[in-house]
Short mmCIF file of C-alpha atoms in Angstrom, two decimals:
data_model
loop_
_atom_site.label_atom_id
_atom_site.label_comp_id
_atom_site.label_asym_id
_atom_site.label_seq_id
_atom_site.Cartn_x
_atom_site.Cartn_y
_atom_site.Cartn_z
CA UNK P 107 -0.11 -0.12 0.09
CA UNK P 108 2.84 2.25 0.69
CA UNK P 109 4.67 1.55 -2.46
CA UNK P 110 1.59 2.20 -4.31
CA UNK P 111 1.11 5.59 -2.87
CA UNK P 112 4.88 6.47 -3.26
CA UNK P 113 4.74 5.93 -6.90
CA UNK P 114 4.05 8.36 -9.84
CA UNK P 115 0.27 8.92 -10.43
CA UNK P 116 -0.55 7.86 -13.89
CA UNK P 117 -4.20 9.38 -14.12
CA UNK P 118 -4.50 13.05 -14.97
CA UNK P 119 -6.36 14.92 -12.29
CA UNK P 120 -7.93 18.42 -13.14
CA UNK P 121 -7.86 19.53 -9.69
CA UNK P 122 -4.02 18.76 -9.37
CA UNK P 123 -3.32 20.42 -12.70
CA UNK P 124 -5.44 23.63 -11.55
CA UNK P 125 -3.58 23.85 -8.37
CA UNK P 126 -0.43 23.90 -10.58
CA UNK P 127 -2.04 26.64 -12.62
CA UNK P 128 -3.07 28.64 -9.48
CA UNK P 129 0.36 28.47 -7.93
CA UNK P 130 1.90 29.99 -11.20
CA UNK P 131 -0.56 32.79 -11.49
CA UNK P 132 0.09 33.59 -7.83
CA UNK P 133 3.86 33.68 -8.46
CA UNK P 134 3.41 35.91 -11.42
CA UNK P 135 1.22 38.31 -9.20
CA UNK P 136 3.94 38.63 -6.66
CA UNK P 137 6.62 39.06 -9.03
CA UNK P 138 5.96 42.69 -9.75
CA UNK P 139 9.01 43.15 -12.27
CA UNK P 140 7.70 40.32 -14.33
CA UNK P 141 4.18 41.74 -14.34
CA UNK P 142 5.43 45.31 -15.19
CA UNK P 143 7.30 43.94 -18.22
CA UNK P 144 4.49 41.81 -19.51
CA UNK P 145 2.33 44.91 -19.58
CA UNK P 146 4.91 47.48 -19.99
CA UNK P 147 7.03 46.01 -22.90
CA UNK P 148 4.36 46.05 -25.38
CA UNK P 149 3.03 49.49 -24.51
CA UNK P 150 6.47 50.83 -25.06
CA UNK P 151 7.26 49.40 -28.13
CA UNK P 152 3.66 50.40 -29.48
CA UNK P 153 4.39 53.93 -28.43
CA UNK P 154 7.86 53.87 -29.95
CA UNK P 155 7.42 52.25 -33.37
CA UNK P 156 3.83 53.82 -33.57
CA UNK P 157 4.81 57.52 -32.80
CA UNK P 158 8.47 57.80 -32.38
CA UNK P 159 10.00 55.93 -35.22
CA UNK P 160 9.96 57.72 -38.74
CA UNK P 161 12.21 57.13 -41.49
CA UNK P 162 11.35 60.17 -43.32
CA UNK P 163 12.50 63.04 -41.27
CA UNK P 164 11.11 66.32 -41.44
CA UNK P 165 12.21 69.97 -40.42
CA UNK P 166 15.76 69.29 -40.27
CA UNK P 167 18.17 72.31 -39.41
CA UNK P 168 19.59 73.96 -42.29
CA UNK P 169 21.94 76.99 -42.06
CA UNK P 170 22.09 79.48 -44.91
CA UNK P 171 25.05 81.40 -46.25
CA UNK P 172 23.89 84.32 -48.22
CA UNK P 173 26.07 86.01 -50.59
CA UNK P 174 23.36 87.67 -52.69
CA UNK P 175 20.24 88.85 -51.45
CA UNK P 176 17.38 89.41 -54.07
CA UNK P 177 14.08 88.47 -54.67
CA UNK P 178 15.06 85.09 -55.93
CA UNK P 179 17.34 84.00 -53.32
CA UNK P 180 14.80 85.22 -50.59
CA UNK P 181 12.05 83.10 -52.47
CA UNK P 182 14.41 79.89 -52.71
CA UNK P 183 15.30 79.90 -48.93
CA UNK P 184 11.49 80.43 -48.09
CA UNK P 185 10.51 77.77 -50.55
CA UNK P 186 12.87 75.30 -48.63
CA UNK P 187 11.34 76.26 -45.21
CA UNK P 188 7.92 75.55 -46.55
CA UNK P 189 8.69 72.10 -48.13
CA UNK P 190 8.72 70.50 -44.70
CA UNK P 191 11.95 68.90 -45.11
CA UNK P 192 13.98 72.10 -43.95
CA UNK P 193 14.00 74.32 -40.84
CA UNK P 194 16.04 77.45 -41.37
CA UNK P 195 17.99 77.95 -38.18
CA UNK P 196 19.84 81.12 -39.29
CA UNK P 197 22.53 82.54 -41.60
CA UNK P 198 26.37 81.64 -41.13
CA UNK P 199 29.23 84.15 -42.16
CA UNK P 200 31.33 81.65 -44.23
CA UNK P 201 31.95 78.32 -45.50
CA UNK P 202 34.25 77.54 -42.63
CA UNK P 203 31.57 78.29 -40.10
CA UNK P 204 29.16 76.05 -42.50
CA UNK P 205 31.77 73.27 -42.22
CA UNK P 206 31.84 73.54 -38.24
CA UNK P 207 28.25 73.38 -38.21
CA UNK P 208 27.96 70.14 -40.18
CA UNK P 209 30.80 68.76 -38.23
CA UNK P 210 29.27 69.26 -35.07
CA UNK P 211 25.76 68.15 -35.85
CA UNK P 212 24.12 71.65 -35.16
CA UNK P 213 23.03 72.00 -38.90
CA UNK P 214 21.84 68.88 -41.00
CA UNK P 215 22.14 70.88 -44.04
CA UNK P 216 24.26 74.32 -45.30
CA UNK P 217 22.84 76.30 -48.44
CA UNK P 218 25.45 78.70 -49.97
CA UNK P 219 24.20 81.30 -52.48
CA UNK P 220 27.12 82.50 -54.57
CA UNK P 221 27.39 86.47 -54.51
CA UNK P 222 26.91 86.88 -58.31
CA UNK P 223 23.84 84.58 -58.16
CA UNK P 224 21.15 86.98 -59.40
CA UNK P 225 23.34 88.56 -61.94
CA UNK P 226 24.34 85.17 -63.54
CA UNK P 227 20.53 84.09 -63.33
CA UNK P 228 19.09 87.19 -65.61
CA UNK P 229 21.96 86.72 -67.96
CA UNK P 230 20.94 83.16 -68.52
CA UNK P 231 24.26 81.63 -67.32
CA UNK P 232 22.32 79.06 -65.25
CA UNK P 233 23.91 79.65 -61.91
CA UNK P 234 24.27 77.16 -58.97
CA UNK P 235 23.41 76.88 -55.48
CA UNK P 236 25.45 74.79 -53.30
CA UNK P 237 23.50 72.38 -50.77
CA UNK P 238 25.95 70.56 -48.59
CA UNK P 239 24.52 67.78 -46.37
CA UNK P 240 25.72 65.60 -43.47
CA UNK P 241 25.40 62.38 -45.21
CA UNK P 242 26.85 60.04 -42.69
CA UNK P 243 23.33 58.97 -41.97
CA UNK P 244 22.01 58.45 -45.52
CA UNK P 245 18.48 57.59 -44.51
CA UNK P 246 18.02 61.07 -42.97
CA UNK P 247 19.16 63.04 -45.88
CA UNK P 248 17.77 61.20 -48.90
CA UNK P 249 14.26 62.39 -49.33
CA UNK P 250 15.18 65.81 -48.37
CA UNK P 251 18.11 66.38 -51.09
CA UNK P 252 15.45 65.13 -53.50
CA UNK P 253 12.84 67.75 -52.61
CA UNK P 254 15.36 70.53 -52.77
CA UNK P 255 16.02 69.94 -56.58
CA UNK P 256 12.06 70.16 -57.09
CA UNK P 257 12.34 73.51 -55.01
CA UNK P 258 14.33 75.07 -57.86
CA UNK P 259 11.70 74.27 -60.23
CA UNK P 260 8.94 75.78 -58.23
CA UNK P 261 10.74 78.92 -57.55
CA UNK P 262 11.57 79.35 -61.31
CA UNK P 263 7.85 79.06 -62.03
CA UNK P 264 6.89 81.39 -59.44
CA UNK P 265 9.36 84.30 -60.25
CA UNK P 266 10.26 84.00 -63.67
CA UNK P 267 7.41 85.43 -65.27
CA UNK P 268 6.61 88.29 -67.55
CA UNK P 269 9.74 89.66 -69.23
CA UNK P 270 11.67 86.89 -67.51
CA UNK P 271 9.52 84.08 -68.85
CA UNK P 272 12.25 83.27 -71.45
CA UNK P 273 14.49 82.21 -68.83
CA UNK P 274 12.09 79.56 -67.44
CA UNK P 275 12.45 76.26 -69.40
CA UNK P 276 13.90 72.97 -69.24
CA UNK P 277 16.38 72.76 -67.57
CA UNK P 278 15.60 74.87 -64.76
CA UNK P 279 17.24 78.50 -65.04
CA UNK P 280 19.46 77.49 -62.19
CA UNK P 281 20.79 74.40 -60.62
CA UNK P 282 21.11 72.90 -56.99
CA UNK P 283 24.46 71.16 -56.62
CA UNK P 284 24.51 68.62 -54.00
CA UNK P 285 27.40 67.75 -51.88
CA UNK P 286 26.89 64.59 -49.73
CA UNK P 287 29.55 64.98 -47.12
CA UNK P 288 31.24 62.23 -45.11
CA UNK P 289 29.38 59.40 -46.98
CA UNK P 290 29.11 60.53 -50.41
CA UNK P 291 28.32 57.11 -51.86
CA UNK P 292 25.40 56.62 -49.20
CA UNK P 293 26.99 53.36 -48.05
CA UNK P 294 24.98 52.08 -45.10
CA UNK P 295 27.73 50.31 -43.22
CA UNK P 296 29.55 53.75 -42.78
CA UNK P 297 26.68 54.53 -40.28
CA UNK P 298 25.78 51.18 -39.01
CA UNK P 299 28.94 49.64 -38.15
CA UNK P 300 30.26 52.74 -36.04
CA UNK P 301 27.11 52.65 -34.34
CA UNK P 302 27.33 48.95 -33.25
CA UNK P 303 30.31 49.94 -30.91
CA UNK P 304 27.94 51.67 -28.52
CA UNK P 305 25.18 49.19 -28.94
CA UNK P 306 27.38 46.01 -28.29
CA UNK P 307 29.16 47.76 -25.20
CA UNK P 308 25.67 48.88 -23.78
CA UNK P 309 24.39 45.28 -24.06
CA UNK P 310 27.06 43.58 -22.70
CA UNK P 311 28.57 45.61 -19.89
CA UNK P 312 25.19 46.47 -18.36
CA UNK P 313 24.31 42.94 -18.36
CA UNK P 314 27.53 41.63 -16.96
CA UNK P 315 27.81 44.10 -14.49
CA UNK P 316 24.25 43.55 -13.42
CA UNK P 317 24.23 39.75 -13.12
CA UNK P 318 27.94 39.71 -11.46
CA UNK P 319 26.69 41.80 -8.34
CA UNK P 320 23.34 39.89 -8.14
CA UNK P 321 25.14 36.73 -8.50
CA UNK P 322 27.18 37.64 -5.53
CA UNK P 323 24.23 38.62 -3.40
CA UNK P 324 22.49 35.46 -3.84
CA UNK P 325 25.66 33.49 -3.28
CA UNK P 326 26.11 35.32 -0.05
CA UNK P 327 29.46 36.76 -0.79
CA UNK P 328 28.47 40.31 -1.20
CA UNK P 329 28.17 40.30 2.73
CA UNK P 330 31.88 39.75 3.02
CA UNK P 331 32.79 43.11 1.82
CA UNK P 332 30.43 44.76 4.45
CA UNK P 333 32.87 43.42 7.07
CA UNK P 334 35.80 45.16 5.41
CA UNK P 335 36.89 48.78 5.88
CA UNK P 336 35.98 50.21 2.40
CA UNK P 337 33.33 52.58 1.49
CA UNK P 338 30.34 52.01 -1.07
CA UNK P 339 32.27 53.89 -3.45
CA UNK P 340 35.51 52.04 -3.32
CA UNK P 341 33.53 48.82 -3.62
CA UNK P 342 31.78 49.65 -6.72
CA UNK P 343 34.63 51.52 -8.67
CA UNK P 344 36.96 48.51 -7.70
CA UNK P 345 34.29 46.08 -9.26
CA UNK P 346 34.11 47.88 -12.54
CA UNK P 347 37.66 48.13 -13.33
CA UNK P 348 37.70 44.47 -14.78
CA UNK P 349 34.91 45.32 -16.98
CA UNK P 350 36.53 48.53 -18.22
CA UNK P 351 39.23 46.55 -19.58
CA UNK P 352 36.70 44.28 -21.17
CA UNK P 353 34.77 47.19 -22.84
CA UNK P 354 38.10 48.32 -24.07
CA UNK P 355 38.98 44.96 -25.79
CA UNK P 356 35.39 44.82 -27.20
CA UNK P 357 35.99 48.49 -28.58
CA UNK P 358 39.32 47.20 -30.17
CA UNK P 359 37.65 44.37 -31.92
CA UNK P 360 34.89 46.50 -33.52
CA UNK P 361 37.24 49.11 -34.69
CA UNK P 362 39.34 46.53 -36.54
CA UNK P 363 36.40 44.75 -38.07
CA UNK P 364 35.05 48.13 -38.96
CA UNK P 365 38.35 49.21 -40.54
CA UNK P 366 39.45 45.97 -42.29
CA UNK P 367 36.26 44.08 -42.86
CA UNK P 368 33.82 46.75 -43.47
CA UNK P 369 36.23 49.31 -44.90
CA UNK P 370 34.91 52.26 -42.58
CA UNK P 371 37.01 55.38 -42.83
CA UNK P 372 38.93 56.50 -39.77
CA UNK P 373 39.49 60.18 -40.27
CA UNK P 374 39.85 61.14 -36.66
CA UNK P 375 41.98 60.75 -33.62
CA UNK P 376 42.60 57.32 -32.23
CA UNK P 377 43.18 58.89 -28.59
CA UNK P 378 39.85 61.01 -28.94
CA UNK P 379 38.01 57.64 -29.60
CA UNK P 380 39.58 55.64 -26.69
CA UNK P 381 39.07 58.51 -24.41
CA UNK P 382 35.22 58.93 -25.41
CA UNK P 383 34.99 55.07 -25.17
CA UNK P 384 36.64 54.95 -22.05
CA UNK P 385 33.90 57.56 -20.61
CA UNK P 386 30.91 55.78 -22.20
CA UNK P 387 32.26 52.36 -20.63
CA UNK P 388 32.17 53.90 -17.43
CA UNK P 389 28.50 55.14 -17.92
CA UNK P 390 27.14 51.92 -18.78
CA UNK P 391 28.87 50.03 -15.83
CA UNK P 392 27.42 52.45 -13.55
CA UNK P 393 24.13 51.83 -14.87
CA UNK P 394 24.63 47.99 -14.59
CA UNK P 395 25.51 48.49 -10.96
CA UNK P 396 22.59 50.85 -10.24
CA UNK P 397 20.29 48.49 -11.81
CA UNK P 398 21.61 45.53 -9.77
CA UNK P 399 20.85 47.70 -6.68
CA UNK P 400 17.05 47.25 -7.41
CA UNK P 401 17.17 43.72 -8.75
CA UNK P 402 16.76 41.00 -6.16
CA UNK P 403 17.93 37.95 -8.43
CA UNK P 404 19.73 37.50 -11.39
CA UNK P 405 16.35 37.20 -13.64
CA UNK P 406 15.10 40.78 -12.51
CA UNK P 407 18.46 42.03 -13.30
CA UNK P 408 18.11 40.39 -16.99
CA UNK P 409 14.88 42.13 -17.09
CA UNK P 410 15.92 45.51 -16.15
CA UNK P 411 18.96 45.23 -18.48
CA UNK P 412 16.46 44.56 -21.34
CA UNK P 413 14.06 47.33 -20.34
CA UNK P 414 17.26 49.94 -20.50
CA UNK P 415 18.52 48.39 -23.64
CA UNK P 416 15.40 48.83 -25.63
CA UNK P 417 14.73 52.48 -25.75
CA UNK P 418 18.63 53.01 -26.12
CA UNK P 419 18.50 51.08 -29.22
CA UNK P 420 15.46 52.73 -30.85
CA UNK P 421 15.72 56.26 -29.59
CA UNK P 422 19.58 56.77 -29.89
CA UNK P 423 19.57 57.25 -33.64
CA UNK P 424 21.22 53.96 -34.20
CA UNK P 425 18.64 52.31 -36.26
CA UNK P 426 16.40 55.31 -37.06
CA UNK P 427 17.38 59.08 -38.02
CA UNK P 428 17.23 60.89 -34.72
CA UNK P 429 15.87 64.13 -36.05
CA UNK P 430 13.00 62.03 -37.62
CA UNK P 431 11.23 61.42 -34.30
CA UNK P 432 8.82 63.93 -32.57
CA UNK P 433 9.96 66.11 -29.97
CA UNK P 434 9.15 64.14 -26.91
CA UNK P 435 11.02 61.19 -28.16
CA UNK P 436 14.28 63.30 -28.99
CA UNK P 437 13.88 64.69 -25.35
CA UNK P 438 13.90 60.87 -24.05
CA UNK P 439 16.83 59.90 -26.50
CA UNK P 440 18.82 62.88 -24.97
CA UNK P 441 18.77 61.37 -21.46
CA UNK P 442 20.55 58.09 -22.90
CA UNK P 443 24.40 58.00 -23.06
CA UNK P 444 24.09 56.07 -26.25
CA UNK P 445 22.72 59.05 -28.41
CA UNK P 446 25.80 61.03 -27.69
CA UNK P 447 28.23 58.30 -28.13
CA UNK P 448 26.79 57.27 -31.55
CA UNK P 449 27.50 60.87 -32.42
CA UNK P 450 30.91 60.91 -31.06
CA UNK P 451 32.07 57.64 -32.76
CA UNK P 452 30.48 58.71 -36.25
CA UNK P 453 31.90 61.91 -35.92
CA UNK P 454 35.49 60.86 -35.30
CA UNK P 455 35.30 58.39 -37.72
CA UNK P 456 33.79 59.69 -40.61
CA UNK P 457 34.14 63.49 -39.86
CA UNK P 458 37.54 63.60 -38.43
CA UNK P 459 36.09 65.47 -35.31
CA UNK P 460 38.56 66.52 -32.41
CA UNK P 461 37.98 67.49 -28.75
CA UNK P 462 36.40 70.88 -29.64
CA UNK P 463 33.78 69.46 -31.93
CA UNK P 464 33.14 66.41 -29.43
CA UNK P 465 32.56 68.42 -26.26
CA UNK P 466 28.88 69.18 -26.82
CA UNK P 467 28.32 65.38 -26.48
CA UNK P 468 31.04 64.51 -24.11
CA UNK P 469 29.79 66.77 -21.33
CA UNK P 470 26.28 65.05 -21.42
CA UNK P 471 28.06 61.71 -20.72
CA UNK P 472 30.19 63.31 -17.80
CA UNK P 473 27.02 64.52 -16.15
CA UNK P 474 25.30 61.07 -16.90
CA UNK P 475 28.13 59.29 -15.07
CA UNK P 476 28.04 61.44 -11.93
CA UNK P 477 24.38 61.36 -11.52
CA UNK P 478 24.02 57.57 -11.82
CA UNK P 479 27.04 56.91 -9.67
CA UNK P 480 25.51 59.03 -7.18
CA UNK P 481 22.24 57.00 -7.43
CA UNK P 482 24.16 53.94 -7.04
CA UNK P 483 26.05 55.03 -4.04
CA UNK P 484 22.74 55.69 -2.42
CA UNK P 485 20.87 52.59 -3.41
CA UNK P 486 23.93 50.40 -2.46
CA UNK P 487 23.81 51.42 1.36
CA UNK P 488 20.31 50.90 1.49
CA UNK P 489 20.36 47.57 -0.09
CA UNK P 490 23.12 45.89 1.95
CA UNK P 491 22.67 47.32 5.19
#
């Protein structure tokens, strides 16, 4: 009789099966992090893909260098502004200022109107207006450059009437010469491969740091640190040093592959790139430590990592043009370190940017590092008391 009771039950019992189902639902209800991800991830993805992601960006910042002020040039600039693709941000004094604006990313396009434009137009010499574009991301500029050529024909039909109607024909009386800077052949790898450095570092470093600390907490070895005369800042900074070395090794592998496998140009400074990478690695490691302070176990650490990684890859300008997103999505993307690191890496590799050009993207990373480190120290004390 006892052996029969101890043996496996062959018949399926609905009551026992329902008890297992009920237990699993109760566990899910108690696990608030898992329940939040079940509801939160679909909502976040719907919001991002439905509202924030746009592969046809509009109202991109455009600077103008005006060498000739006339009715025709004013109409052309106004027509650009009303085309929805260009947003005139102001005038620049010379070509050097225009190249600086493109290199630093403050302007997506620079329009240069030559000093003798109107005189040559009225003589029928078919002058040209120069449109320079930051084409490091081909997706962000393709439609706008096509629209700029249509603007020339619209302006000619509007202004060249009456005695000037003879100038309006085919081809148009003036041309828009497009210069695609930094990626003239619109090669997608030139934009994607440099961005992969930040994506890979974000994914691996945050996950490894979060799992390493929660693993120690689960095994009970973290409590040994509490008996040592060290501060929380010393513990955390000491723990991330090995992962800094890992991040630098990963960055080196990606750079070598970018240069020798995908033939991505390397125009800028190696020192500047590794200096920026070191700062970015520190940012991601502090994020991993902070997430591990909230996580109770390794599963929660993985969930937090995924929830952090998703907006980074979608809102940083890695997969989709940053300026194509609505203003609220750009504001959220500006809080993420990957947004700035993508600009830094692409700026160094494709544009040859140096420290003055990189500074607008470097100081947000430094601020992010200090803020997140302060949060990590605070919650470290609360968690391990």
